[in-house]
Structures are given as C-alpha cells and as structure tokens.
CSV table of C-alpha atoms in Angstrom, one decimal:
chain,number,residue,atom,x,y,z
D,823,MET,CA,28.5,116.3,-27.2
D,824,LYS,CA,28.0,115.0,-23.7
D,825,THR,CA,26.1,111.8,-23.9
D,826,GLU,CA,25.4,111.0,-20.3
D,827,TRP,CA,21.7,111.2,-19.8
D,828,PRO,CA,20.7,113.7,-17.1
D,829,LEU,CA,19.4,112.5,-13.7
D,830,TRP,CA,15.7,112.8,-12.8
D,831,GLU,CA,14.1,112.7,-9.4
D,832,ILE,CA,11.0,110.6,-9.3
D,833,PHE,CA,7.9,111.3,-7.1
D,834,ILE,CA,5.0,109.0,-7.0
D,835,ARG,CA,1.5,109.3,-5.4
D,836,GLY,CA,0.4,105.9,-4.1
D,837,GLN,CA,-3.1,104.4,-4.7
D,838,HIS,CA,-4.5,105.9,-1.5
D,839,GLY,CA,-1.7,108.4,-0.9
D,840,LEU,CA,-2.4,112.0,-0.2
D,841,SER,CA,0.8,113.4,-1.7
D,842,HIS,CA,3.6,112.6,-4.0
D,843,ARG,CA,6.5,111.0,-2.3
D,844,HIS,CA,10.1,110.9,-3.5
D,845,VAL,CA,10.9,107.3,-4.5
D,846,GLY,CA,14.3,107.5,-6.2
D,847,SER,CA,15.9,108.7,-9.3
D,848,LEU,CA,16.9,107.6,-12.8
D,849,HIS,CA,18.7,108.7,-15.9
D,850,ALA,CA,16.8,109.5,-19.0
D,851,PRO,CA,17.4,111.7,-22.1
D,852,ASP,CA,14.1,113.7,-21.6
D,853,ALA,CA,11.1,114.0,-19.3
D,854,GLU,CA,8.9,111.7,-21.4
D,855,MET,CA,11.4,108.9,-21.3
D,856,ALA,CA,11.9,109.6,-17.5
D,857,ILE,CA,8.2,109.0,-17.0
D,858,LYS,CA,8.2,105.8,-19.1
D,859,ASN,CA,11.2,104.5,-17.2
D,860,ALA,CA,9.8,105.6,-13.8
D,861,ARG,CA,6.6,103.6,-14.7
D,862,ASP,CA,8.7,100.5,-15.4
D,863,VAL,CA,11.0,100.8,-12.5
D,864,TYR,CA,8.9,102.3,-9.7
D,865,THR,CA,5.4,101.1,-10.3
D,866,ARG,CA,6.0,97.4,-11.3
D,867,ARG,CA,4.1,96.3,-8.2
D,868,ASN,CA,1.2,98.7,-8.3
D,869,GLU,CA,3.0,101.3,-6.2
D,870,GLY,CA,1.2,104.3,-7.5
D,871,VAL,CA,-1.2,106.2,-9.7
D,872,SER,CA,0.6,109.4,-10.5
D,873,ILE,CA,4.2,110.2,-11.4
D,874,TRP,CA,6.1,113.4,-11.3
D,875,VAL,CA,9.6,113.7,-12.7
D,876,VAL,CA,12.0,116.6,-12.1
D,877,GLU,CA,15.4,117.1,-13.4
D,878,ALA,CA,17.8,116.7,-10.4
D,879,GLU,CA,19.6,119.9,-11.4
D,880,GLN,CA,16.4,121.9,-10.8
D,881,ILE,CA,16.3,120.9,-7.1
D,882,THR,CA,17.9,123.1,-4.5
D,883,ALA,CA,18.3,121.4,-1.1
D,884,SER,CA,18.9,122.8,2.4
D,885,SER,CA,22.1,121.9,4.0
D,886,PRO,CA,22.3,119.7,7.1
D,887,SER,CA,24.8,122.2,8.7
D,888,GLU,CA,22.1,124.8,8.6
D,889,LYS,CA,19.9,122.6,10.8
D,890,GLY,CA,20.2,125.0,13.8
D,891,PRO,CA,19.2,128.3,12.2
D,892,LEU,CA,16.6,126.7,10.0
D,893,TYR,CA,14.6,124.7,12.6
D,894,GLU,CA,15.5,126.0,16.0
D,895,PRO,CA,12.9,128.8,16.0
D,896,SER,CA,10.1,126.3,16.0
D,897,GLU,CA,11.2,124.9,19.3
D,898,SER,CA,10.7,128.2,21.2
D,899,LYS,CA,7.2,128.7,19.8
D,900,VAL,CA,5.4,125.9,21.6
D,901,TYR,CA,2.3,128.1,21.6
D,902,ARG,CA,1.8,127.2,17.9
D,903,HIS,CA,0.5,123.8,19.0
D,904,PRO,CA,-3.1,123.4,20.1
D,905,SER,CA,-1.9,121.1,22.9
D,906,PHE,CA,-0.3,124.2,24.5
D,907,TYR,CA,-3.6,125.5,25.7
D,908,ASP,CA,-5.5,124.1,28.6
D,909,ILE,CA,-9.2,124.1,28.1
D,910,PRO,CA,-11.3,123.1,31.1
D,911,ASP,CA,-13.0,119.8,30.8
D,912,ASP,CA,-16.3,121.5,31.4
D,913,VAL,CA,-16.0,123.3,28.1
D,914,GLY,CA,-16.3,119.9,26.3
D,915,ALA,CA,-14.6,118.9,23.0
D,916,MET,CA,-12.8,121.7,21.2
B,1199,MET,CA,22.5,90.8,-5.5
B,1200,TYR,CA,25.7,91.6,-3.9
B,1201,ALA,CA,29.3,92.8,-4.2
B,1202,GLN,CA,32.2,91.5,-2.3
B,1203,MET,CA,36.0,92.1,-1.7
B,1204,VAL,CA,35.4,95.7,-1.0
B,1205,LYS,CA,38.6,97.3,0.2
B,1206,SER,CA,38.4,100.4,2.3
B,1207,THR,CA,41.2,102.8,2.5
B,1208,GLY,CA,43.1,103.9,5.5
B,1209,THR,CA,45.1,102.0,8.1
B,1210,GLY,CA,43.0,100.2,10.6
B,1211,VAL,CA,40.5,101.6,12.9
B,1212,GLN,CA,41.4,104.6,15.0
B,1213,SER,CA,40.2,105.1,18.5
B,1214,LEU,CA,38.1,108.2,19.2
B,1215,ASP,CA,41.1,109.9,20.9
B,1216,GLU,CA,43.3,109.5,17.8
B,1217,MET,CA,40.7,111.0,15.5
B,1218,SER,CA,40.6,114.6,14.1
B,1219,PRO,CA,37.6,116.5,15.6
B,1220,GLU,CA,35.7,116.1,12.3
B,1221,ASP,CA,36.3,112.3,12.2
B,1222,ARG,CA,35.3,112.1,15.9
B,1223,ALA,CA,32.1,114.0,15.4
B,1224,PHE,CA,31.3,111.7,12.4
B,1225,GLN,CA,32.1,108.5,14.3
B,1226,GLU,CA,29.9,109.7,17.2
B,1227,ARG,CA,27.0,110.2,14.8
B,1228,ILE,CA,27.5,106.7,13.5
B,1229,ASP,CA,27.7,105.3,17.0
B,1230,ALA,CA,24.5,107.1,17.9
B,1231,GLY,CA,22.8,105.2,15.0
B,1232,GLU,CA,22.2,108.4,12.9
B,1233,LYS,CA,22.0,107.9,9.1
B,1234,ILE,CA,24.6,109.8,7.0
B,1235,GLU,CA,23.0,111.7,4.1
B,1236,PRO,CA,24.7,112.9,0.9
B,1237,LYS,CA,25.2,116.5,1.9
B,1238,ASP,CA,26.7,115.6,5.3
B,1239,TRP,CA,30.5,115.7,5.8
B,1240,MET,CA,32.1,112.3,5.7
B,1241,PRO,CA,35.7,111.0,5.8
B,1242,ASP,CA,37.2,110.4,2.5
B,1243,GLY,CA,37.7,106.7,3.2
B,1244,TYR,CA,34.0,106.3,4.1
B,1245,ARG,CA,33.0,107.9,0.8
B,1246,LYS,CA,35.5,105.8,-1.2
B,1247,THR,CA,34.5,102.6,0.5
B,1248,LEU,CA,30.9,103.2,-0.2
B,1249,ILE,CA,31.4,104.2,-3.8
B,1250,ARG,CA,33.2,101.0,-4.3
B,1251,GLN,CA,30.7,98.8,-2.4
B,1252,ILE,CA,27.5,100.3,-3.8
B,1253,GLY,CA,29.0,100.6,-7.3
B,1254,GLN,CA,30.1,96.9,-7.2
B,1255,HIS,CA,26.8,96.0,-5.9
B,1256,ALA,CA,25.1,97.8,-8.8
B,1257,HIS,CA,27.4,96.2,-11.3
B,1258,SER,CA,26.6,92.7,-9.8
B,1259,GLU,CA,22.9,93.4,-10.5
B,1260,ILE,CA,23.6,94.3,-14.1
B,1261,VAL,CA,26.1,91.5,-14.9
B,1262,GLY,CA,23.8,89.1,-13.0
B,1263,GLN,CA,21.2,89.5,-15.7
B,1264,LEU,CA,23.5,87.6,-18.1
B,1265,PRO,CA,23.6,84.1,-16.6
B,1266,GLU,CA,19.8,84.2,-16.2
B,1267,GLY,CA,19.1,85.9,-19.5
B,1268,ASN,CA,20.9,83.0,-21.0
B,1269,TRP,CA,17.7,80.9,-20.3
B,1270,ILE,CA,15.0,83.3,-21.3
B,1271,THR,CA,14.5,81.9,-24.8
B,1272,ARG,CA,14.8,78.4,-23.5
B,1273,ALA,CA,12.5,78.4,-20.5
B,1274,PRO,CA,10.5,75.2,-20.4
B,1275,THR,CA,7.0,76.8,-20.1
B,1276,LEU,CA,5.5,80.1,-20.9
B,1277,GLU,CA,4.8,80.7,-17.2
B,1278,ARG,CA,8.4,80.1,-16.2
B,1279,LYS,CA,9.5,82.3,-19.0
B,1280,ALA,CA,7.3,85.2,-17.9
B,1281,ILE,CA,8.5,84.8,-14.4
B,1282,LEU,CA,12.2,84.8,-15.5
B,1283,LEU,CA,11.6,87.9,-17.6
B,1284,ALA,CA,10.0,89.6,-14.6
B,1285,LYS,CA,13.0,88.6,-12.4
B,1286,VAL,CA,15.6,89.9,-14.9
B,1287,GLN,CA,13.7,93.1,-15.2
B,1288,ASP,CA,13.8,93.4,-11.4
B,1289,GLU,CA,17.6,93.0,-11.5
B,1290,ALA,CA,17.9,95.9,-13.9
B,1291,GLY,CA,15.8,98.0,-11.5
B,1292,HIS,CA,18.1,97.0,-8.6
B,1293,GLY,CA,21.1,98.1,-10.6
B,1294,LEU,CA,19.3,101.4,-11.2
B,1295,TYR,CA,18.5,102.0,-7.5
B,1296,LEU,CA,22.0,101.2,-6.5
B,1297,TYR,CA,23.7,103.4,-9.2
B,1298,CYS,CA,21.6,106.3,-8.1
B,1299,ALA,CA,22.5,105.7,-4.4
B,1300,ALA,CA,26.2,105.6,-5.4
B,1301,GLU,CA,25.8,108.8,-7.5
B,1302,THR,CA,24.8,110.7,-4.4
B,1303,LEU,CA,28.4,110.3,-3.3
B,1304,GLY,CA,29.6,112.3,-6.2
B,1305,ILE,CA,30.4,109.8,-9.0
B,1306,SER,CA,28.4,109.5,-12.2
B,1307,ARG,CA,26.8,106.3,-13.5
B,1308,ASP,CA,28.8,106.5,-16.7
B,1309,GLU,CA,32.0,106.8,-14.8
B,1310,MET,CA,31.2,103.6,-12.8
B,1311,THR,CA,30.1,101.8,-16.0
B,1312,GLU,CA,33.4,102.6,-17.6
B,1313,MET,CA,35.2,101.3,-14.6
B,1314,LEU,CA,33.3,98.1,-14.8
B,1315,LEU,CA,33.9,97.7,-18.5
B,1316,ASP,CA,37.7,98.2,-18.3
B,1317,GLY,CA,38.0,96.0,-15.2
B,1318,ARG,CA,38.8,98.7,-12.6
B,1319,MET,CA,35.6,97.8,-10.6
B,1320,LYS,CA,34.4,94.3,-9.8
B,1321,TYR,CA,31.1,92.5,-9.6
B,1322,SER,CA,30.1,89.5,-7.6
B,1323,SER,CA,32.2,86.4,-8.3
B,1324,ILE,CA,29.1,84.3,-8.6
B,1325,PHE,CA,28.2,85.6,-12.0
B,1326,ASN,CA,31.3,84.2,-13.5
B,1327,TYR,CA,29.9,80.7,-13.3
B,1328,PRO,CA,27.9,79.4,-16.3
B,1329,THR,CA,24.2,78.4,-16.2
B,1330,LEU,CA,24.3,75.0,-18.0
B,1331,THR,CA,20.8,73.7,-17.5
B,1332,TRP,CA,17.3,74.9,-16.6
B,1333,ALA,CA,17.8,73.7,-13.1
B,1334,ASP,CA,20.5,76.3,-12.7
B,1335,MET,CA,17.7,79.0,-12.8
B,1336,GLY,CA,16.3,77.3,-9.7
B,1337,ALA,CA,19.7,77.1,-8.0
B,1338,VAL,CA,20.5,80.7,-8.8
B,1339,GLY,CA,17.2,81.9,-7.4
B,1340,TRP,CA,17.3,79.7,-4.3
B,1341,LEU,CA,21.0,79.9,-3.4
B,1342,VAL,CA,22.4,83.0,-5.0
B,1343,ASP,CA,19.4,85.2,-4.3
B,1344,GLY,CA,19.1,83.5,-0.9
B,1345,ALA,CA,22.7,84.5,-0.1
B,1346,ALA,CA,22.1,88.0,-1.5
B,1347,ILE,CA,19.1,88.4,0.9
B,1348,MET,CA,21.2,87.2,3.8
B,1349,ASN,CA,23.6,90.0,3.0
B,1350,GLN,CA,21.1,92.7,2.2
B,1351,VAL,CA,18.7,92.3,5.1
B,1352,PRO,CA,21.3,93.7,7.6
B,1353,LEU,CA,22.3,96.3,5.0
B,1354,GLN,CA,18.9,97.9,5.4
B,1355,ARG,CA,20.4,99.3,8.6
B,1356,THR,CA,23.6,100.4,7.0
B,1357,SER,CA,24.8,103.9,8.0
B,1358,PHE,CA,24.6,105.6,4.7
B,1359,GLY,CA,20.9,106.7,4.1
B,1360,PRO,CA,20.6,106.3,0.4
B,1361,TYR,CA,22.2,102.8,0.5
B,1362,SER,CA,20.0,101.7,3.3
B,1363,ARG,CA,16.8,102.9,1.5
B,1364,ALA,CA,17.9,101.2,-1.7
B,1365,MET,CA,18.3,98.0,0.2
B,1366,ILE,CA,14.8,98.2,1.7
B,1367,ARG,CA,13.4,98.3,-1.8
B,1368,VAL,CA,15.7,95.6,-3.1
B,1369,CYS,CA,15.0,93.2,-0.3
B,1370,LYS,CA,11.2,93.3,-0.9
B,1371,GLU,CA,11.8,92.2,-4.5
B,1372,GLU,CA,14.6,89.8,-3.8
B,1373,SER,CA,12.4,87.6,-1.7
B,1374,PHE,CA,10.2,87.0,-4.8
B,1375,HIS,CA,13.4,85.8,-6.6
B,1376,GLN,CA,14.4,83.4,-3.9
B,1377,ARG,CA,10.9,81.9,-3.7
B,1378,GLN,CA,10.6,81.4,-7.4
B,1379,GLY,CA,14.0,79.8,-7.5
B,1380,PHE,CA,13.0,77.4,-4.7
B,1381,ASP,CA,9.8,76.7,-6.6
B,1382,ILE,CA,11.7,75.6,-9.7
B,1383,MET,CA,13.9,73.4,-7.5
B,1384,MET,CA,10.9,71.8,-5.9
B,1385,LYS,CA,9.3,71.0,-9.3
B,1386,MET,CA,12.6,69.5,-10.5
B,1387,ALA,CA,13.3,67.6,-7.3
B,1388,GLN,CA,9.8,66.1,-7.3
B,1389,GLY,CA,9.9,65.3,-11.0
B,1390,ASN,CA,11.3,62.3,-12.9
B,1391,THR,CA,14.8,60.9,-12.4
B,1392,GLN,CA,16.4,63.1,-15.0
B,1393,GLN,CA,14.9,66.2,-13.5
B,1394,LYS,CA,15.9,65.3,-10.0
B,1395,ALA,CA,19.4,64.6,-11.3
B,1396,MET,CA,19.5,68.0,-12.9
B,1397,ALA,CA,18.4,69.7,-9.7
B,1398,GLN,CA,21.1,67.8,-7.7
B,1399,ASP,CA,23.7,68.7,-10.4
B,1400,ALA,CA,22.8,72.4,-10.1
B,1401,LEU,CA,23.1,72.3,-6.3
B,1402,ASN,CA,26.5,70.6,-6.6
B,1403,ARG,CA,27.8,73.3,-8.9
B,1404,PHE,CA,26.3,76.4,-7.1
B,1405,TRP,CA,26.8,75.4,-3.5
B,1406,TYR,CA,30.4,76.6,-3.0
B,1407,PRO,CA,30.2,79.6,-5.3
B,1408,ALA,CA,27.1,80.7,-3.2
B,1409,LEU,CA,29.2,80.3,0.0
B,1410,MET,CA,31.9,82.5,-1.6
B,1411,MET,CA,29.4,85.3,-2.1
B,1412,PHE,CA,29.9,86.2,1.5
B,1413,GLY,CA,33.5,87.1,0.8
B,1414,PRO,CA,36.7,85.8,2.3
B,1415,SER,CA,37.0,84.4,5.8
B,1416,ASP,CA,37.1,87.0,8.6
B,1417,LYS,CA,40.7,86.3,9.3
B,1418,ASP,CA,41.6,87.3,5.7
B,1419,SER,CA,39.2,90.2,5.4
B,1420,VAL,CA,41.6,93.0,6.3
B,1421,HIS,CA,39.3,95.9,5.9
B,1422,SER,CA,36.2,94.5,7.6
B,1423,ALA,CA,37.0,96.2,10.9
B,1424,GLN,CA,36.8,99.7,9.5
B,1425,SER,CA,33.6,98.9,7.5
B,1426,MET,CA,32.1,97.5,10.7
B,1427,ALA,CA,33.1,100.6,12.7
B,1428,TRP,CA,31.5,102.8,10.2
B,1429,LYS,CA,28.4,100.5,10.1
B,1430,ILE,CA,28.7,100.2,6.4
B,1431,LYS,CA,28.8,96.5,7.1
B,1432,MET,CA,26.7,95.1,9.9
B,1433,ASN,CA,27.9,91.5,10.2
B,1434,THR,CA,31.2,89.7,9.4
B,1435,ASN,CA,31.5,87.5,6.4
B,1436,ASP,CA,31.7,84.3,8.4
B,1437,GLU,CA,28.7,85.2,10.5
B,1438,LEU,CA,26.5,85.6,7.4
B,1439,ARG,CA,27.9,82.5,5.8
B,1440,GLN,CA,27.1,80.4,8.9
B,1441,LYS,CA,23.6,81.8,8.9
B,1442,PHE,CA,23.1,81.0,5.3
B,1443,VAL,CA,24.3,77.4,5.8
B,1444,ASP,CA,22.0,77.0,8.8
B,1445,GLN,CA,19.0,78.2,6.9
B,1446,THR,CA,19.7,76.4,3.6
B,1447,VAL,CA,20.6,72.9,4.7
B,1448,PRO,CA,17.1,72.1,6.0
B,1449,GLN,CA,15.7,73.4,2.7
B,1450,ALA,CA,17.9,71.1,0.7
B,1451,GLU,CA,16.8,68.2,3.0
B,1452,TYR,CA,13.2,69.2,2.2
B,1453,LEU,CA,13.9,68.9,-1.5
B,1454,GLY,CA,15.5,65.5,-0.9
B,1455,LEU,CA,18.8,66.8,-2.3
B,1456,THR,CA,22.3,66.4,-0.9
B,1457,VAL,CA,24.6,69.3,-0.1
B,1458,PRO,CA,27.9,68.4,-1.7
B,1459,ASP,CA,29.9,68.5,1.5
B,1460,GLU,CA,30.9,65.4,3.4
B,1461,ASN,CA,32.0,67.4,6.4
B,1462,LEU,CA,28.5,68.9,6.8
B,1463,LYS,CA,27.3,68.1,10.3
B,1464,TRP,CA,25.0,69.6,12.9
B,1465,ASN,CA,27.0,70.9,15.8
B,1466,GLU,CA,24.8,70.9,18.9
B,1467,GLU,CA,27.2,72.9,20.9
B,1468,LYS,CA,27.3,76.0,18.6
B,1469,GLY,CA,23.7,75.4,17.5
B,1470,GLY,CA,24.8,75.5,13.8
B,1471,TYR,CA,26.2,73.4,11.1
B,1472,ASP,CA,29.9,72.6,10.7
B,1473,PHE,CA,30.8,72.8,7.0
B,1474,SER,CA,33.7,72.8,4.6
B,1475,GLU,CA,35.1,76.2,3.5
B,1476,PRO,CA,34.9,76.9,-0.2
B,1477,ASP,CA,38.1,76.7,-2.2
B,1478,TRP,CA,39.5,80.2,-1.6
B,1479,GLU,CA,42.2,79.8,-4.2
B,1480,GLU,CA,39.4,79.4,-6.8
B,1481,PHE,CA,37.7,82.4,-5.3
B,1482,PHE,CA,40.7,84.7,-5.7
B,1483,GLU,CA,41.3,83.4,-9.2
B,1484,VAL,CA,37.7,84.2,-10.1
B,1485,ILE,CA,37.8,87.8,-8.7
B,1486,LYS,CA,41.1,88.3,-10.5
B,1487,GLY,CA,39.3,87.6,-13.8
B,1488,ASN,CA,40.2,84.0,-14.3
B,1489,GLY,CA,36.8,82.3,-13.6
B,1490,PRO,CA,34.9,80.3,-16.1
B,1491,CYS,CA,32.9,83.2,-17.6
B,1492,ASN,CA,34.7,86.4,-16.7
B,1493,THR,CA,35.8,87.1,-20.2
B,1494,ASP,CA,32.4,86.4,-21.7
B,1495,ARG,CA,30.6,88.5,-19.2
B,1496,LEU,CA,32.7,91.6,-19.7
B,1497,ALA,CA,32.8,91.1,-23.4
B,1498,ALA,CA,28.9,91.0,-23.4
B,1499,ARG,CA,28.8,94.2,-21.4
B,1500,ASN,CA,31.4,96.0,-23.5
B,1501,LYS,CA,29.6,95.0,-26.7
B,1502,ALA,CA,26.3,96.3,-25.4
B,1503,TRP,CA,27.9,99.6,-24.3
B,1504,ASP,CA,29.8,100.1,-27.6
B,1505,ASP,CA,27.1,99.0,-29.9
B,1506,GLY,CA,24.5,101.1,-28.1
B,1507,ALA,CA,26.6,104.3,-28.2
B,1508,TRP,CA,24.8,105.7,-31.3
B,1509,VAL,CA,21.4,105.1,-29.7
B,1510,ARG,CA,22.4,106.9,-26.5
B,1511,GLU,CA,23.7,109.8,-28.5
B,1512,GLY,CA,20.7,109.8,-30.8
B,1513,MET,CA,18.4,110.1,-27.9
B,1514,MET,CA,20.3,113.0,-26.4
B,1515,ALA,CA,20.3,114.7,-29.8
B,1516,HIS,CA,16.6,114.2,-30.2
B,1517,ALA,CA,15.9,115.5,-26.6
B,1518,ALA,CA,18.0,118.6,-27.4
B,1519,LYS,CA,16.0,119.2,-30.6
B,1520,LYS,CA,12.7,118.8,-28.9
B,1521,ARG,CA,13.7,121.2,-26.2
B,1522,ALA,CA,14.8,123.8,-28.8
B,1523,ARG,CA,11.5,123.4,-30.7
B,1524,LYS,CA,9.5,123.8,-27.5
B,1525,MET,CA,11.5,126.9,-26.5
B,1526,ALA,CA,10.9,128.4,-30.0
B,1527,ALA,CA,7.2,127.8,-29.7
B,1528,GLU,CA,6.9,129.6,-26.3
C-alpha cells in the first residue's frame, strides 16, 4: 500500500477577510487531519477564522502558456469598465 | 533556517547568444524580474538546483529541531520552556512550507525525506554542533537564526514564486526566533558571573559555525554565478557574511561579550569589520558527515522515520476505511 499521505491545498479566510485565500499546502491522511494540521500550521498567529482544505489532485489549473487566448479578449472590451463612459459633470455623481 | 553548498548543474553561465531559444526566453523573463511559477517551462538545471536548495533548506528546518529540542525538558523556567516549544513548532512549520514549495517542482516529500535519511541530501552544517548549555539556546536564536534571516530576507525576492512566498512567511516568524534568542543572551549576560561565563562560552562555540552558514567563500563557490544569473540567489556568500558580522558585532558589544576573533577590527575605508575567516577545513569535514553530531542527527531522524512507519500506514488504512464507509452510506 502506498503510504505517502496525499497533498491538500489550504485556504483560509482572515479575521476581517472577505474571501478564502490560498495560504499553502500540507500532507495529511484525510480531510479531518488536514484541517487539524492547517489549524496548527497556518493559524498559529491568529491568521484566520475559517479553513477550507481541498485535495490537491482535485484542482485543475490553467496553464501559463494559454495566457494569450484566455485573457486577451478582455483587453479589446474596454467598454466593460464604467470609466469608459464620459458622463458630463452637470449630471452629477453616477 | 538555511541550506548551503548547493551545487547547480551545467557548465558556467551562458550568454544570451549562446542559449537555446527556450533558455533565452526564460532568462529574459528572469532578467525582467518575473516570477517563475510551477507550470512554467524552466531549464533542467534550474529545476534541479531549486529542488536541491529548497529541499536542503526544508531538511535544515527539520534537523534544526533536534539541537533545540534537546533543551525543552531542561528549560530553566516555564516561560522559557513555552517559548522554546513555540519556536520548535515554528521550525516544523517552516519545514512544511518549504517541502511544499519543493514539491511544486515535481518531487515528493517522502522522496526528499528518504534522500535526507540516506545522506544523499544535506542540511545546514550548523545543526551538527551540540547544544551543551542553556545559553546555547540563546546563541542559536541570536546567531543562527540571525544568520538565517540575513540569508532569507533577500530570498523573498528569489525568482521561483513558491520559494519566494515560503520565504516571506518564514521571515516573519524567524524574527521572533532571533529576538527571543537575544533575550536569553541578555538575561544571561546581565546575570551572575557563571551565567555571563555561560553566555560567553556559547558565543565562543557558535560564532564560527554561524559564519559558516553563509557557505564557502565566493572564490570557492563554483556554482554561485549560475544561481545568481537565475536569481535563485540574490547575494554572494561573502556579501551576506560581511553584513552579518557588521550587524552582530555591535549586538555582542551591547551584551558586554567578546567575539572570539582577535583580528576583528572596524575598517573605516570599507565601512565594515575585518574579521577572520572560519576554518574551512572544518566546514568541509562537517558537510562530509564528520562533524560532532552528524551521526546522532541522522540516527535520530532515521529512528523517527522507521519507528513511525506503522503509524503512517495505520493512518492511511484508517482514512481508506472511513472513505469506503462514507461511500457506502451515500
């Protein structure tokens, strides 16, 4: 039997944080142990109030070489930003 | 803490014109200050050098728990004991961050562990020195962690993203270690004659080993140039050693202790101290495995690994059983 514990990715939401943020990874035999270890390793100094653990195998990542096709379209669509539109000063705050 | 004597592969630094198109594109990204991420293409030598450096760095954190762990049960007050426990726990965490950073390069933690255990990978030479008195906990925190910080602060800007991010986390915690070490030294140096003598003795024994942590002199560090070109390394060994001496000597003076170096002298012209080189023969003996504690340290790690095998297997078996039970219930 393979005895190397699987890798888990750890996400923590900080005290006043809006969202969970990836903080690192660790090895653990199961999700419960991953949470326990994440608490010890990543929240020793009050870093957060909520922990998510995800088995690293379950994560699919985009590839840096696809940077072009993935993100270029957003550059040609400047009209998606509110700052694209000129509203006359007379109209007031909008 | 920190790993040293990292050998990169390849034969010297190539100029951009000599490089293959892939290598050139890579070097240009490095030169532009871009961070390299795990899924990016990278030269084989870059990958290997980093696995070695980050892996050895991680091993140093783990082995480094032993000399300090040696004093946990004998710490002189409950407060000092709690602090030492917290510090050793931090070191375990640092090992963990670093192993994970190394794993993004395509090696597993167990593989690295096995390489440490059978001597194929190294750890910092400093942990092969014994901790003989309580004052050594002060000297280790102040000098050894101090030297580690000197190394790691520039590594926060190292070119490989996961390593740089691990260093940012580590540095925040390492500064607690250095301060608590200095705090122990202060208490001892201001204490009675015996305490002061213990502090001086600890400084005498750890001064040169701490200087060795920066690795061999630049003229003997054959692979530095490539590591610097790849921005894996940000400063030369001698630069960092000089910085460390300049920062530490006034701290020793503050403590009323004497640095064990009769050649130590302020050099107005260069704006730094002149100091004696550590005994490099001793250094090479220690990294070859012939230091005072090499055998003990590796024996302790091997014993923990071997004796813990049934626990690791048991936890995996239990996890598999729980998973199966959960699936059956769904």
